[in-house]
mmCIF file of C-alpha atoms and ligand atoms in Angstrom:
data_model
loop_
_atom_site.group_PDB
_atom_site.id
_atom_site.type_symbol
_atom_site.label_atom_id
_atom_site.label_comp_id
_atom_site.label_asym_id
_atom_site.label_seq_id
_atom_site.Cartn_x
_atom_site.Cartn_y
_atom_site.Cartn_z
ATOM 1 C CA UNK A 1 231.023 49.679 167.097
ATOM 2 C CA UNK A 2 231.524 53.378 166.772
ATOM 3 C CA UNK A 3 227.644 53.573 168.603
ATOM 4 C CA UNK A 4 228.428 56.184 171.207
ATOM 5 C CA UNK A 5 225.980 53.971 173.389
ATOM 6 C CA UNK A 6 228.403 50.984 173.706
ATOM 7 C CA UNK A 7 230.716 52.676 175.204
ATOM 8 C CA UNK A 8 228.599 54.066 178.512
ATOM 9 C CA UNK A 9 228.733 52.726 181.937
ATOM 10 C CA UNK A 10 225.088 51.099 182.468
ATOM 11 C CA UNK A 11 223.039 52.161 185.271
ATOM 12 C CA UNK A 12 222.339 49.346 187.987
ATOM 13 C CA UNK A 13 219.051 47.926 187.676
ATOM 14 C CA UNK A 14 216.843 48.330 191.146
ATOM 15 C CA UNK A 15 213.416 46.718 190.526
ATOM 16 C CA UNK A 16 212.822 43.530 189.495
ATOM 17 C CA UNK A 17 210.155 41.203 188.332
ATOM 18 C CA UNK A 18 209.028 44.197 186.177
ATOM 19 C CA UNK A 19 206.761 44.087 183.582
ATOM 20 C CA UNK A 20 209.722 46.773 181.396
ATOM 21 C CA UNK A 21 212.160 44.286 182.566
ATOM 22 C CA UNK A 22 210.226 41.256 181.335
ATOM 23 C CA UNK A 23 209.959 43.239 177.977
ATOM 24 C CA UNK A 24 213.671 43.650 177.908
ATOM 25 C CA UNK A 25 214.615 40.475 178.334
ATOM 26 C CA UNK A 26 212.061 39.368 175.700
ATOM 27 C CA UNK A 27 213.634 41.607 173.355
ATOM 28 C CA UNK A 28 217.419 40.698 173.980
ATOM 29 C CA UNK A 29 216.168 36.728 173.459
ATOM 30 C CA UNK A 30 214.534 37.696 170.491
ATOM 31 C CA UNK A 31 217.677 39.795 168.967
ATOM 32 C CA UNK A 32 220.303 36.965 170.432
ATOM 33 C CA UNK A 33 218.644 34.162 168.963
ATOM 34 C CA UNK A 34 217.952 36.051 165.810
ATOM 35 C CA UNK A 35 221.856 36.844 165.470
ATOM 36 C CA UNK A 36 222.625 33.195 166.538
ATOM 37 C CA UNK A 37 224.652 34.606 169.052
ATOM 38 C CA UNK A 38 226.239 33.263 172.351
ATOM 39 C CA UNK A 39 225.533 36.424 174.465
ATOM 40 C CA UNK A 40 224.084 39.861 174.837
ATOM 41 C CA UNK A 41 224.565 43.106 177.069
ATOM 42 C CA UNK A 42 221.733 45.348 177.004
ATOM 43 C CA UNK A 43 223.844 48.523 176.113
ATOM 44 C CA UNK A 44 223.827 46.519 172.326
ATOM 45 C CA UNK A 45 220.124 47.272 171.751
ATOM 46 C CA UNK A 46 220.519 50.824 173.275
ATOM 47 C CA UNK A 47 219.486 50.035 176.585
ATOM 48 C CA UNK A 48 221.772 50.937 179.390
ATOM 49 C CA UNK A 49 221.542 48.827 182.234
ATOM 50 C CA UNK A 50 223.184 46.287 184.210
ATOM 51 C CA UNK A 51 221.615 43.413 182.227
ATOM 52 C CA UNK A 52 223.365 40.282 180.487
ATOM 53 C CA UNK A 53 221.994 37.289 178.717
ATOM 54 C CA UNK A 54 224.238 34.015 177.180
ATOM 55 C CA UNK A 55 224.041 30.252 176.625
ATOM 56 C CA UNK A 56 225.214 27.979 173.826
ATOM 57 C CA UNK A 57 222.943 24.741 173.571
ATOM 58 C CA UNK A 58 224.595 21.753 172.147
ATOM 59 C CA UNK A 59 224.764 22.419 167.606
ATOM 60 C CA UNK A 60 226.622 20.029 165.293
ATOM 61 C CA UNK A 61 227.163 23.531 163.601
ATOM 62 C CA UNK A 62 229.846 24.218 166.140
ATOM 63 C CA UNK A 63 230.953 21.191 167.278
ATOM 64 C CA UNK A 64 233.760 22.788 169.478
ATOM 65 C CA UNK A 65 231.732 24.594 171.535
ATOM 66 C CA UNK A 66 231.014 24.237 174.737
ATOM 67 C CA UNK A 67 227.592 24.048 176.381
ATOM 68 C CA UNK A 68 226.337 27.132 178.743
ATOM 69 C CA UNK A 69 222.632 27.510 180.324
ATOM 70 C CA UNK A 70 220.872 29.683 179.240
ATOM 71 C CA UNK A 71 221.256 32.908 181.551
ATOM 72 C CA UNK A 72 219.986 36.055 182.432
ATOM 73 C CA UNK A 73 222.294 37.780 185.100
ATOM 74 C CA UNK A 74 222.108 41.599 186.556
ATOM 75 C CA UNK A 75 224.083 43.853 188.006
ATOM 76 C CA UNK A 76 227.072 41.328 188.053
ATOM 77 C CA UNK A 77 229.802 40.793 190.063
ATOM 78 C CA UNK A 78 233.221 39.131 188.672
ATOM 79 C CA UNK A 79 235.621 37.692 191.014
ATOM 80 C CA UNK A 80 238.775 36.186 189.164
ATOM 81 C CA UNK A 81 239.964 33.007 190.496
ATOM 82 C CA UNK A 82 242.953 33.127 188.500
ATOM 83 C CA UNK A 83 245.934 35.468 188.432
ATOM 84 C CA UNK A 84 247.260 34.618 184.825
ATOM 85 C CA UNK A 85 244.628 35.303 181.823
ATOM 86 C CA UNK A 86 244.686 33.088 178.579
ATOM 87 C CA UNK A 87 244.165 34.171 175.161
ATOM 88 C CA UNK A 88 241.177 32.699 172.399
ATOM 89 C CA UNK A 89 239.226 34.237 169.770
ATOM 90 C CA UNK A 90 236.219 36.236 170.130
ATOM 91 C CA UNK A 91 233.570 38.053 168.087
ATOM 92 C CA UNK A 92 230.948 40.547 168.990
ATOM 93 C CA UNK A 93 227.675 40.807 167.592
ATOM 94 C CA UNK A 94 228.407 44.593 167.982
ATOM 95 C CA UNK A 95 231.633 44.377 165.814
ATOM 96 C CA UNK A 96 230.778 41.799 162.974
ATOM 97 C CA UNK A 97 232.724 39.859 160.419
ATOM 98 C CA UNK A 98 235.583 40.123 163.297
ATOM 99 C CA UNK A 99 237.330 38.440 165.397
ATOM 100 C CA UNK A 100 240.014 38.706 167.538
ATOM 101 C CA UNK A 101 242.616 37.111 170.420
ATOM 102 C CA UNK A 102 241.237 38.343 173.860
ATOM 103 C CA UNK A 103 243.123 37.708 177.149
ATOM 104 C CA UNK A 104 240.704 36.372 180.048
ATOM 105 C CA UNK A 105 240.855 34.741 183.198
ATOM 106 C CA UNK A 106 239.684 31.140 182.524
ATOM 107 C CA UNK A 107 238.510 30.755 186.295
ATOM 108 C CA UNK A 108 235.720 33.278 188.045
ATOM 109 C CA UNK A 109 233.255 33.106 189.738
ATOM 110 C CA UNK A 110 230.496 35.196 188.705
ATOM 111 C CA UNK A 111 227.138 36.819 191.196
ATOM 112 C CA UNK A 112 224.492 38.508 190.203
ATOM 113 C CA UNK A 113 220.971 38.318 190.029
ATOM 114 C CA UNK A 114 218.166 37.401 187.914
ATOM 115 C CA UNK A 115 215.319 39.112 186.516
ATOM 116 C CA UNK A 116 213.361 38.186 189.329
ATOM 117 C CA UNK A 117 215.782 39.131 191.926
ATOM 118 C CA UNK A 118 216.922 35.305 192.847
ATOM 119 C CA UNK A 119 220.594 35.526 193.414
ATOM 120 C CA UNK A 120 223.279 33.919 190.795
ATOM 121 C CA UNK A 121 226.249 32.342 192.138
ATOM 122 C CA UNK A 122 228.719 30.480 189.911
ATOM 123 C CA UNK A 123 232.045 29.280 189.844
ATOM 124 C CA UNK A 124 232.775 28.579 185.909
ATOM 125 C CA UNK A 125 235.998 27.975 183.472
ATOM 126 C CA UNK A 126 236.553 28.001 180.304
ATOM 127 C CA UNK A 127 234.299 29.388 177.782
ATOM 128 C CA UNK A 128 231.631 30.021 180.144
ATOM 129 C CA UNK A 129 233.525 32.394 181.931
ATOM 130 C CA UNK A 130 234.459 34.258 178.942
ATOM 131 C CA UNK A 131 231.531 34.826 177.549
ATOM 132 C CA UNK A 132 230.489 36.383 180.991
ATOM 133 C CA UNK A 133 233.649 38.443 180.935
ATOM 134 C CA UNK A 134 232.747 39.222 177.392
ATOM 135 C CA UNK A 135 229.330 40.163 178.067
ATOM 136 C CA UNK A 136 229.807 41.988 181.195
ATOM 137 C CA UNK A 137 232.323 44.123 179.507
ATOM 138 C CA UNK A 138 229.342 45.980 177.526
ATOM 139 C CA UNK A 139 227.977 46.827 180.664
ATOM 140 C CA UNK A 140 231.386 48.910 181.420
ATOM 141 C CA UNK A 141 231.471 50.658 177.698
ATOM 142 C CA UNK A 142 234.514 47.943 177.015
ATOM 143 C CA UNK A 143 234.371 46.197 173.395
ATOM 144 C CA UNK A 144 236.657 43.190 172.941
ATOM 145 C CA UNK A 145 238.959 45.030 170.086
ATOM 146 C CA UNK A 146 239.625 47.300 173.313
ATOM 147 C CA UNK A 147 241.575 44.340 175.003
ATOM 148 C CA UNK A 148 243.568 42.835 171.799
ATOM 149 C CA UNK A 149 246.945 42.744 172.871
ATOM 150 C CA UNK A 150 248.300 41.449 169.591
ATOM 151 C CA UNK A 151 246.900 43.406 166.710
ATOM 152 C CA UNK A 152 248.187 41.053 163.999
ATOM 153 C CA UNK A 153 245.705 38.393 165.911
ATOM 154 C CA UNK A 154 242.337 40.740 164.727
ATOM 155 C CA UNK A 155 240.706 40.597 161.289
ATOM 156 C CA UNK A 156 237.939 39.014 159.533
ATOM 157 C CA UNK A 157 236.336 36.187 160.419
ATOM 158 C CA UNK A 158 236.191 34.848 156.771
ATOM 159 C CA UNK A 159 240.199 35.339 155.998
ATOM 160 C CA UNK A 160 241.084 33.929 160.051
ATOM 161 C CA UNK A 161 238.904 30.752 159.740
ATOM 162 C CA UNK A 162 237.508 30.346 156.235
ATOM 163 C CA UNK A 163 234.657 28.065 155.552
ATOM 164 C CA UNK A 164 234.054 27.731 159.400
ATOM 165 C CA UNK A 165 230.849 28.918 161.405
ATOM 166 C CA UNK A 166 231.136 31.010 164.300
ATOM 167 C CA UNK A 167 229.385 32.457 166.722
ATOM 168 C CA UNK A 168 229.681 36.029 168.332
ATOM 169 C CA UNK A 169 228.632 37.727 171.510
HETATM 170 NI NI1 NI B 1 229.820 41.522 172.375
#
């Protein structure tokens, strides 16, 4: 946070099956499983374009937490399915030690595409669909601290939840 890079609008991505696009998407596995994180937006690695990864596989170290395939979506699409939004903590591999209550619709369905051009079409809730709404945020130069509504409900992880492991996006 404070990178003048996360906070860009990313350029749409127009060819697929690339061999730069394979090489992205290498590299944002790579840095999101490195990080232990739940998702990642290109724009966090400097890149800006239209690309997302996420999933959360099944890990007694968070026992809460809600499975999500593995994903790579592009130039997405949000619909919300929802009028009202509900609130839960987030983190941000971009922002870290932090966390904070974000506001999201718990209903969307999300299109998009993946990296070899095969369309995405989902209709998700819960956690799923905020860690798209999360992720897809980077691609629109918002950061989650940008959406608090509550700033008493924003601080370190450590203080919020001690002795707990999280994980950000
Ligand atoms: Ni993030």
């Amino acid at each position: 946070m404070g990178d003048a890079r996360l906070l860009r609008i990313a350029d749409k991505v127009h060819d697929f099956d690339t061999p730069q696009l394979h090489a992205l998407l290498a590299d944002m596995l790579d840095t999101m499983q490195a990080l232990d994180g739940a998702g990642l937006a290109a724009p966090q690695i400097g890149v800006n374009l239209r690309v997302v990864i996420f999933g959360v596989q099944r890990n007694p170290r968070y026992p809460d937490a809600e499975e999500v395939p593995l994903t790579v979506l592009i130039n997405p699409v949000i619909t919300p399915l929802t009028e009202a939004m509900e609130e839960d903590w987030e983190g941000c591999l971009s922002v870290p030690g932090l966390r904070g209550l974000v506001p999201r619709f718990p209903h969307i369905r999300y299109q998009g595409f993946d990296e070899y051009g095969a369309l995405i079409d989902r209709t998700v809730t819960g956690f799923h669909a905020r860690v798209v709404q999360h992720e897809c945020d980077h691609l629109d130069g918002i950061l989650y601290p940008m959406r608090i509504r509550d700033m008493t409900q924003f601080g370190y992880t450590d203080v919020l939840f001690p002795g707990r492991e999280m994980q950000d996006e």
